[in-house]
Amino acid sequence: MAVKILATILFYFGYGSYYILLRPRFVDLGATYFQILLIDSLPAFVALTSVLWGRLADVISRRLFLLLSSLGGIFVVLLGFSNRIGTLLFLLLFLSIFASIAVPIINSMFSFSEDAERSFAIYLFAEAIGWTLSGTIMGYFSNNVNLFKLGYMVSGLAWALGVIIFYQVFTGGLAQSSPSSSIFKVHLNKNLVFLAIGTFFLEFGIVTSYGILSVKLYDVLGRSKFLYGIVWASVPAFLSALVSKFYGDVVKKLTPWKSLVLLSSVYFVNIVVLTFSKGYLMAFFWVLPLWNFMYIAHYSAVTKLSLESERATAFGFLNSTLNLAVFLSASSGILADKYGRMLSISLGLVSILFSLFIFVKLLGGVMGDVKILTEQ
């Protein structure tokens, strides 16, 4: 487990280092709200293929596809050597192919445990450490052009090294679909699909609202990339690392379904507060560690609603759902450019309310499917 933790830290250091400062870089380059939201939406369009990559990995070889995804480190490096919006988006597009291959397989590696909630809490603890380091280091490096480029080079190496370590420690004995299995024959029960629908609306609301509000945050912090890196990523990630074990225990006690109901409510309230708060009060509410609570709940739910032999497929399905929501959130950027950001934020809040309704409905019918899958 210690080696997996190291690999996770390295991978998400590489991931966070290129991603965290793209929004302020785009703002400084004069980008519109639409272009800023493309930072999430364009890669998300590519990541819609995650369910296909996950299925191919289940049928062919999870280790092989892990190794292939290490090539994403090359594009991380290249992102540090351009200041043209079009070029940055082009590189981001190709990088996202390798991210969409890696993430479902890495997620699935932590699901093969009797105590899945604890395993995911450890995983998200390590992920949070990676984001904390990337936000702090890249925020500091942003004050010097040469250091900034060096940071991207180190980040690309960290991405590749993290994936290669995962490849080396991957347990080959895990249940996997036989090579003769049909790529298109997969068991997706109705509650997993219902979970995905609720997840879609929750993610759409979060990305839409936080994407627009991140520009406000950058202004609140005096357009300092260092402070933005600290507040946007380092502090919330550090706090998330501190509470990951607690969140794992909460999800295990409440069940992932009740946890998702609670999360939808908390996110709704927090976005309202962020919308109307000013100055450093906004920064305070921004750093609340919510994201890893959400992902522990999601990962636990997917684990309970999927067969072990199709685990990468199920996580690919979740990742595709999340990224479909992110991709469509670009539409809110068009609305913000034309009518102002309040309309887009309101759209995000309505979407979160809809997810709350779906998760409440999911509570009643999920236990039967969990029992069936457990017995198989």
Short mmCIF file of C-alpha atoms in Angstrom, two decimals:
data_model
loop_
_atom_site.label_atom_id
_atom_site.label_comp_id
_atom_site.label_asym_id
_atom_site.label_seq_id
_atom_site.Cartn_x
_atom_site.Cartn_y
_atom_site.Cartn_z
CA MET A 1 0.00 0.00 0.00
CA ALA A 2 2.90 2.39 0.74
CA VAL A 3 4.14 2.11 -2.84
CA LYS A 4 0.64 2.79 -4.18
CA ILE A 5 0.46 5.89 -1.99
CA LEU A 6 3.77 7.15 -3.43
CA ALA A 7 2.56 6.46 -6.99
CA THR A 8 -0.69 8.32 -6.30
CA ILE A 9 1.14 11.35 -4.89
CA LEU A 10 3.44 11.49 -7.93
CA PHE A 11 0.63 11.07 -10.46
CA TYR A 12 -1.59 13.75 -8.92
CA PHE A 13 1.35 16.08 -8.41
CA GLY A 14 1.86 15.87 -12.16
CA TYR A 15 -1.87 16.22 -12.79
CA GLY A 16 -2.38 19.15 -10.43
CA SER A 17 0.73 21.04 -11.49
CA TYR A 18 -0.42 21.55 -15.07
CA TYR A 19 -4.09 22.07 -14.22
CA ILE A 20 -4.18 24.40 -11.24
CA LEU A 21 -2.79 27.54 -12.86
CA LEU A 22 -4.38 27.16 -16.30
CA ARG A 23 -7.37 29.35 -15.37
CA PRO A 24 -5.27 32.32 -14.16
CA ARG A 25 -2.98 31.84 -17.17
CA PHE A 26 -6.02 32.07 -19.45
CA VAL A 27 -7.34 35.14 -17.61
CA ASP A 28 -3.98 36.88 -18.07
CA LEU A 29 -4.07 35.98 -21.76
CA GLY A 30 -7.46 37.71 -22.12
CA ALA A 31 -9.62 34.60 -22.43
CA THR A 32 -13.43 34.74 -22.35
CA TYR A 33 -15.52 32.78 -19.82
CA PHE A 34 -16.23 30.26 -22.58
CA GLN A 35 -12.52 29.69 -23.23
CA ILE A 36 -11.85 29.40 -19.49
CA LEU A 37 -14.51 26.72 -19.10
CA LEU A 38 -13.02 24.87 -22.08
CA ILE A 39 -10.11 24.06 -19.74
CA ASP A 40 -12.49 21.55 -18.18
CA SER A 41 -14.91 20.89 -21.03
CA LEU A 42 -12.49 20.06 -23.82
CA PRO A 43 -10.60 17.38 -21.86
CA ALA A 44 -13.94 16.14 -20.59
CA PHE A 45 -15.11 15.56 -24.15
CA VAL A 46 -12.13 13.24 -24.68
CA ALA A 47 -12.67 11.59 -21.30
CA LEU A 48 -16.13 10.46 -22.39
CA THR A 49 -14.18 7.51 -23.79
CA SER A 50 -13.18 6.42 -20.26
CA VAL A 51 -15.81 3.69 -20.20
CA LEU A 52 -14.33 2.28 -23.44
CA TRP A 53 -10.75 2.40 -22.11
CA GLY A 54 -11.90 0.79 -18.87
CA ARG A 55 -13.64 -1.99 -20.77
CA LEU A 56 -10.64 -2.59 -23.04
CA ALA A 57 -8.41 -2.74 -19.96
CA ASP A 58 -10.73 -5.29 -18.32
CA VAL A 59 -10.78 -7.49 -21.43
CA ILE A 60 -7.20 -7.09 -22.73
CA SER A 61 -4.80 -5.98 -19.96
CA ARG A 62 -5.07 -3.36 -17.24
CA ARG A 63 -1.27 -3.25 -16.89
CA LEU A 64 -0.77 -2.63 -20.61
CA PHE A 65 -3.14 0.32 -20.66
CA LEU A 66 -1.55 1.72 -17.51
CA LEU A 67 1.82 1.72 -19.22
CA LEU A 68 0.35 3.43 -22.29
CA SER A 69 -1.06 6.25 -20.14
CA SER A 70 2.42 7.18 -18.88
CA LEU A 71 2.96 8.97 -22.23
CA GLY A 72 0.72 11.76 -20.91
CA GLY A 73 3.77 13.12 -19.09
CA ILE A 74 5.15 14.38 -22.42
CA PHE A 75 2.16 16.66 -22.93
CA VAL A 76 2.36 17.95 -19.35
CA VAL A 77 5.87 19.20 -20.15
CA LEU A 78 4.78 20.82 -23.43
CA LEU A 79 2.01 22.80 -21.67
CA GLY A 80 4.69 24.79 -19.87
CA PHE A 81 6.24 26.07 -23.09
CA SER A 82 3.32 27.87 -24.76
CA ASN A 83 1.36 31.05 -24.08
CA ARG A 84 -1.15 30.78 -26.91
CA ILE A 85 -4.68 29.84 -25.88
CA GLY A 86 -5.25 27.68 -28.97
CA THR A 87 -2.02 25.74 -28.52
CA LEU A 88 -2.67 25.19 -24.82
CA LEU A 89 -6.13 23.78 -25.56
CA PHE A 90 -4.71 21.55 -28.30
CA LEU A 91 -2.10 20.07 -25.94
CA LEU A 92 -4.72 19.69 -23.23
CA LEU A 93 -6.86 17.72 -25.65
CA PHE A 94 -4.12 15.14 -26.28
CA LEU A 95 -3.10 14.96 -22.62
CA SER A 96 -6.69 14.12 -21.72
CA ILE A 97 -6.57 10.94 -23.81
CA PHE A 98 -3.91 9.51 -21.50
CA ALA A 99 -5.68 10.78 -18.37
CA SER A 100 -8.91 9.07 -19.45
CA ILE A 101 -6.99 5.79 -19.79
CA ALA A 102 -5.15 6.05 -16.46
CA VAL A 103 -7.82 7.25 -14.03
CA PRO A 104 -10.37 4.37 -14.23
CA ILE A 105 -7.63 1.75 -13.84
CA ILE A 106 -5.98 3.56 -10.93
CA ASN A 107 -9.37 3.97 -9.25
CA SER A 108 -10.14 0.28 -9.68
CA MET A 109 -6.82 -0.72 -8.06
CA PHE A 110 -8.06 0.63 -4.72
CA SER A 111 -11.46 -1.06 -4.93
CA PHE A 112 -10.28 -4.65 -4.43
CA SER A 113 -10.43 -4.52 -0.64
CA GLU A 114 -12.78 -5.81 2.02
CA ASP A 115 -12.87 -2.30 3.46
CA ALA A 116 -13.32 -0.25 0.27
CA GLU A 117 -14.12 2.99 2.12
CA ARG A 118 -10.83 2.85 4.04
CA SER A 119 -8.92 2.02 0.86
CA PHE A 120 -10.45 4.95 -1.01
CA ALA A 121 -9.80 7.25 1.95
CA ILE A 122 -6.10 6.35 1.76
CA TYR A 123 -6.12 6.86 -2.01
CA LEU A 124 -7.74 10.29 -1.72
CA PHE A 125 -5.39 11.21 1.14
CA ALA A 126 -2.46 10.57 -1.20
CA GLU A 127 -4.20 12.40 -4.05
CA ALA A 128 -4.72 15.41 -1.76
CA ILE A 129 -1.03 15.43 -0.83
CA GLY A 130 -0.16 15.50 -4.54
CA TRP A 131 -2.50 18.45 -5.14
CA THR A 132 -1.19 20.26 -2.05
CA LEU A 133 2.40 20.01 -3.26
CA SER A 134 1.53 20.98 -6.83
CA GLY A 135 -0.46 24.06 -5.82
CA THR A 136 2.25 25.32 -3.47
CA ILE A 137 5.24 24.63 -5.69
CA MET A 138 3.73 25.78 -8.98
CA GLY A 139 2.25 28.85 -7.30
CA TYR A 140 5.72 29.79 -6.09
CA PHE A 141 7.37 28.96 -9.43
CA SER A 142 4.86 31.15 -11.29
CA ASN A 143 6.82 34.26 -10.27
CA ASN A 144 9.77 33.19 -12.45
CA VAL A 145 9.44 32.15 -16.10
CA ASN A 146 12.33 29.67 -16.02
CA LEU A 147 11.22 28.09 -12.75
CA PHE A 148 7.68 27.88 -14.13
CA LYS A 149 8.91 25.88 -17.14
CA LEU A 150 11.06 23.73 -14.87
CA GLY A 151 7.97 23.02 -12.78
CA TYR A 152 6.15 21.68 -15.84
CA MET A 153 9.13 19.47 -16.71
CA VAL A 154 9.23 18.00 -13.19
CA SER A 155 5.44 17.56 -13.30
CA GLY A 156 5.59 15.61 -16.54
CA LEU A 157 8.25 13.34 -15.07
CA ALA A 158 6.16 12.84 -11.92
CA TRP A 159 3.11 11.87 -14.01
CA ALA A 160 5.08 9.26 -15.98
CA LEU A 161 6.92 7.91 -12.93
CA GLY A 162 3.72 7.59 -10.90
CA VAL A 163 2.00 5.58 -13.63
CA ILE A 164 5.06 3.35 -14.14
CA ILE A 165 5.13 2.58 -10.41
CA PHE A 166 1.44 1.61 -10.59
CA TYR A 167 2.34 -0.64 -13.53
CA GLN A 168 5.09 -2.34 -11.51
CA VAL A 169 2.96 -3.00 -8.40
CA PHE A 170 -0.26 -3.91 -10.20
CA THR A 171 -1.60 -7.17 -8.78
CA GLY A 172 -2.05 -9.55 -11.67
CA GLY A 173 -4.27 -11.95 -9.73
CA LEU A 174 -7.25 -9.62 -9.55
CA ALA A 175 -10.44 -10.93 -11.13
CA GLN A 176 -10.63 -9.79 -14.73
CA SER A 177 -12.84 -10.54 -17.71
CA SER A 178 -11.53 -13.38 -19.84
CA PRO A 179 -9.84 -12.48 -23.14
CA SER A 180 -12.79 -14.08 -24.96
CA SER A 181 -15.29 -11.72 -23.27
CA SER A 182 -17.18 -9.40 -25.54
CA ILE A 183 -16.12 -5.77 -25.20
CA PHE A 184 -19.75 -4.73 -25.45
CA LYS A 185 -21.23 -7.33 -23.08
CA VAL A 186 -21.18 -5.73 -19.67
CA HIS A 187 -23.40 -5.80 -16.56
CA LEU A 188 -24.67 -2.34 -15.65
CA ASN A 189 -27.53 -2.65 -13.20
CA LYS A 190 -30.27 -0.05 -13.04
CA ASN A 191 -29.09 1.53 -9.78
CA LEU A 192 -25.59 2.09 -11.19
CA VAL A 193 -27.21 3.93 -14.10
CA PHE A 194 -29.42 5.88 -11.67
CA LEU A 195 -26.33 6.76 -9.62
CA ALA A 196 -24.67 8.02 -12.79
CA ILE A 197 -27.62 10.30 -13.59
CA GLY A 198 -27.50 11.89 -10.13
CA THR A 199 -23.73 12.19 -10.39
CA PHE A 200 -24.09 13.96 -13.74
CA PHE A 201 -26.33 16.70 -12.33
CA LEU A 202 -24.22 17.14 -9.20
CA GLU A 203 -20.99 17.45 -11.20
CA PHE A 204 -22.56 19.79 -13.77
CA GLY A 205 -23.72 22.09 -10.99
CA ILE A 206 -20.36 22.04 -9.20
CA VAL A 207 -18.20 22.64 -12.29
CA THR A 208 -20.50 25.33 -13.67
CA SER A 209 -20.67 27.28 -10.42
CA TYR A 210 -17.09 26.85 -9.25
CA GLY A 211 -15.71 27.43 -12.75
CA ILE A 212 -17.40 30.85 -12.93
CA LEU A 213 -16.63 31.69 -9.30
CA SER A 214 -12.92 30.83 -9.75
CA VAL A 215 -12.54 34.01 -11.81
CA LYS A 216 -14.08 35.99 -8.94
CA LEU A 217 -11.66 34.26 -6.54
CA TYR A 218 -8.67 35.23 -8.72
CA ASP A 219 -9.81 38.87 -8.58
CA VAL A 220 -10.42 38.68 -4.81
CA LEU A 221 -6.82 37.50 -4.35
CA GLY A 222 -5.43 40.43 -6.31
CA ARG A 223 -4.69 38.26 -9.36
CA SER A 224 -1.79 36.65 -7.53
CA LYS A 225 -1.05 33.21 -9.01
CA PHE A 226 0.79 32.23 -5.84
CA LEU A 227 -2.18 33.01 -3.59
CA TYR A 228 -4.56 31.46 -6.12
CA GLY A 229 -2.56 28.23 -6.13
CA ILE A 230 -2.60 28.17 -2.33
CA VAL A 231 -6.32 28.93 -1.92
CA TRP A 232 -7.65 27.09 -4.98
CA ALA A 233 -5.68 23.90 -4.41
CA SER A 234 -3.07 23.66 -1.65
CA VAL A 235 -5.14 24.54 1.43
CA PRO A 236 -8.31 22.60 0.47
CA ALA A 237 -6.17 19.63 -0.60
CA PHE A 238 -4.20 19.71 2.66
CA LEU A 239 -7.42 19.90 4.69
CA SER A 240 -8.83 17.05 2.60
CA ALA A 241 -5.81 14.93 3.43
CA LEU A 242 -6.40 15.56 7.15
CA VAL A 243 -10.04 14.48 7.03
CA SER A 244 -9.86 11.65 4.45
CA LYS A 245 -9.89 8.87 7.07
CA PHE A 246 -12.79 10.57 8.87
CA TYR A 247 -14.71 10.85 5.59
CA GLY A 248 -14.07 7.16 4.89
CA ASP A 249 -15.56 6.27 8.28
CA VAL A 250 -18.54 8.59 7.65
CA VAL A 251 -19.32 7.06 4.26
CA LYS A 252 -19.03 3.56 5.71
CA LYS A 253 -21.40 4.45 8.56
CA LEU A 254 -23.92 6.50 6.57
CA THR A 255 -23.66 4.42 3.37
CA PRO A 256 -22.61 6.13 0.12
CA TRP A 257 -26.23 6.86 -0.80
CA LYS A 258 -26.96 8.94 2.31
CA SER A 259 -23.54 10.58 1.97
CA LEU A 260 -24.43 11.78 -1.54
CA VAL A 261 -27.70 13.26 -0.29
CA LEU A 262 -25.78 15.15 2.39
CA LEU A 263 -23.13 16.30 -0.09
CA SER A 264 -25.65 17.69 -2.57
CA SER A 265 -27.17 19.80 0.21
CA VAL A 266 -23.80 21.05 1.48
CA TYR A 267 -22.56 21.97 -2.00
CA PHE A 268 -25.74 23.93 -2.69
CA VAL A 269 -25.33 25.99 0.48
CA ASN A 270 -21.60 26.54 -0.06
CA ILE A 271 -22.07 27.85 -3.61
CA VAL A 272 -24.71 30.31 -2.42
CA VAL A 273 -22.32 31.57 0.25
CA LEU A 274 -19.43 31.86 -2.24
CA THR A 275 -21.63 33.80 -4.66
CA PHE A 276 -22.51 36.52 -2.18
CA SER A 277 -19.43 36.62 0.06
CA LYS A 278 -16.67 39.18 -0.48
CA GLY A 279 -12.96 39.48 0.17
CA TYR A 280 -11.17 36.85 2.20
CA LEU A 281 -14.48 35.49 3.51
CA MET A 282 -14.88 33.95 0.05
CA ALA A 283 -11.43 32.39 0.32
CA PHE A 284 -12.41 30.87 3.68
CA PHE A 285 -15.46 29.10 2.26
CA TRP A 286 -13.55 28.08 -0.87
CA VAL A 287 -11.09 25.92 1.07
CA LEU A 288 -13.74 23.75 2.74
CA PRO A 289 -12.64 20.13 2.01
CA LEU A 290 -15.68 18.67 0.26
CA TRP A 291 -14.37 17.06 -2.92
CA ASN A 292 -12.76 13.97 -1.36
CA PHE A 293 -15.90 13.28 0.68
CA MET A 294 -17.80 13.24 -2.63
CA TYR A 295 -15.33 10.94 -4.35
CA ILE A 296 -15.14 8.46 -1.47
CA ALA A 297 -18.94 8.24 -1.65
CA HIS A 298 -18.90 7.83 -5.44
CA TYR A 299 -16.14 5.23 -5.47
CA SER A 300 -17.75 3.26 -2.65
CA ALA A 301 -21.10 3.29 -4.47
CA VAL A 302 -19.55 2.09 -7.74
CA THR A 303 -17.67 -0.68 -5.91
CA LYS A 304 -20.89 -1.92 -4.31
CA LEU A 305 -22.82 -1.81 -7.58
CA SER A 306 -20.32 -3.52 -9.89
CA LEU A 307 -18.80 -6.94 -10.41
CA GLU A 308 -15.10 -7.32 -9.61
CA SER A 309 -14.36 -8.61 -13.11
CA GLU A 310 -15.87 -5.43 -14.59
CA ARG A 311 -14.54 -2.95 -12.05
CA ALA A 312 -12.43 -0.85 -14.46
CA THR A 313 -15.43 -0.71 -16.80
CA ALA A 314 -17.66 0.56 -13.98
CA PHE A 315 -15.15 3.21 -12.96
CA GLY A 316 -14.76 4.17 -16.60
CA PHE A 317 -18.55 4.57 -16.75
CA LEU A 318 -18.43 6.86 -13.71
CA ASN A 319 -15.55 8.86 -15.18
CA SER A 320 -17.38 9.23 -18.50
CA THR A 321 -20.48 10.45 -16.67
CA LEU A 322 -18.48 13.02 -14.69
CA ASN A 323 -16.79 14.25 -17.83
CA LEU A 324 -20.00 14.49 -19.83
CA ALA A 325 -21.21 16.91 -17.16
CA VAL A 326 -17.94 18.85 -17.31
CA PHE A 327 -18.05 18.99 -21.12
CA LEU A 328 -21.59 20.38 -21.19
CA SER A 329 -20.72 22.95 -18.51
CA ALA A 330 -19.00 24.99 -21.26
CA SER A 331 -22.49 26.14 -22.22
CA SER A 332 -22.65 28.06 -18.95
CA GLY A 333 -19.57 29.99 -20.07
CA ILE A 334 -21.48 31.23 -23.10
CA LEU A 335 -24.34 32.31 -20.84
CA ALA A 336 -21.94 34.11 -18.49
CA ASP A 337 -20.26 35.95 -21.39
CA LYS A 338 -23.63 37.14 -22.74
CA TYR A 339 -25.83 37.62 -19.66
CA GLY A 340 -23.44 37.73 -16.68
CA ARG A 341 -22.24 35.10 -14.25
CA MET A 342 -25.32 35.05 -11.98
CA LEU A 343 -27.40 33.23 -14.61
CA SER A 344 -24.76 30.50 -14.96
CA ILE A 345 -24.40 30.11 -11.20
CA SER A 346 -28.19 29.84 -10.86
CA LEU A 347 -28.21 27.11 -13.52
CA GLY A 348 -25.59 25.25 -11.49
CA LEU A 349 -27.65 25.50 -8.32
CA VAL A 350 -30.76 24.14 -10.05
CA SER A 351 -28.71 21.20 -11.34
CA ILE A 352 -27.48 20.39 -7.80
CA LEU A 353 -31.04 20.47 -6.49
CA PHE A 354 -32.02 17.99 -9.19
CA SER A 355 -29.16 15.68 -8.13
CA LEU A 356 -30.39 15.89 -4.54
CA PHE A 357 -33.82 14.67 -5.65
CA ILE A 358 -32.29 11.75 -7.58
CA PHE A 359 -30.06 10.65 -4.69
CA VAL A 360 -33.03 10.73 -2.31
CA LYS A 361 -34.97 8.51 -4.72
CA LEU A 362 -31.96 6.20 -5.05
CA LEU A 363 -31.94 5.53 -1.31
CA GLY A 364 -35.08 3.41 -1.49
CA GLY A 365 -34.16 0.90 -4.19
CA VAL A 366 -30.44 0.30 -3.98
CA MET A 367 -29.99 -2.40 -1.34
CA GLY A 368 -31.34 -5.25 -3.45
CA ASP A 369 -28.73 -4.76 -6.15
CA VAL A 370 -25.93 -4.52 -3.60
CA LYS A 371 -26.96 -7.87 -2.09
CA ILE A 372 -27.13 -9.57 -5.50
CA LEU A 373 -23.68 -8.35 -6.54
CA THR A 374 -22.20 -9.34 -3.19
CA GLU A 375 -23.44 -12.90 -3.64
CA GLN A 376 -22.00 -13.27 -7.16
#
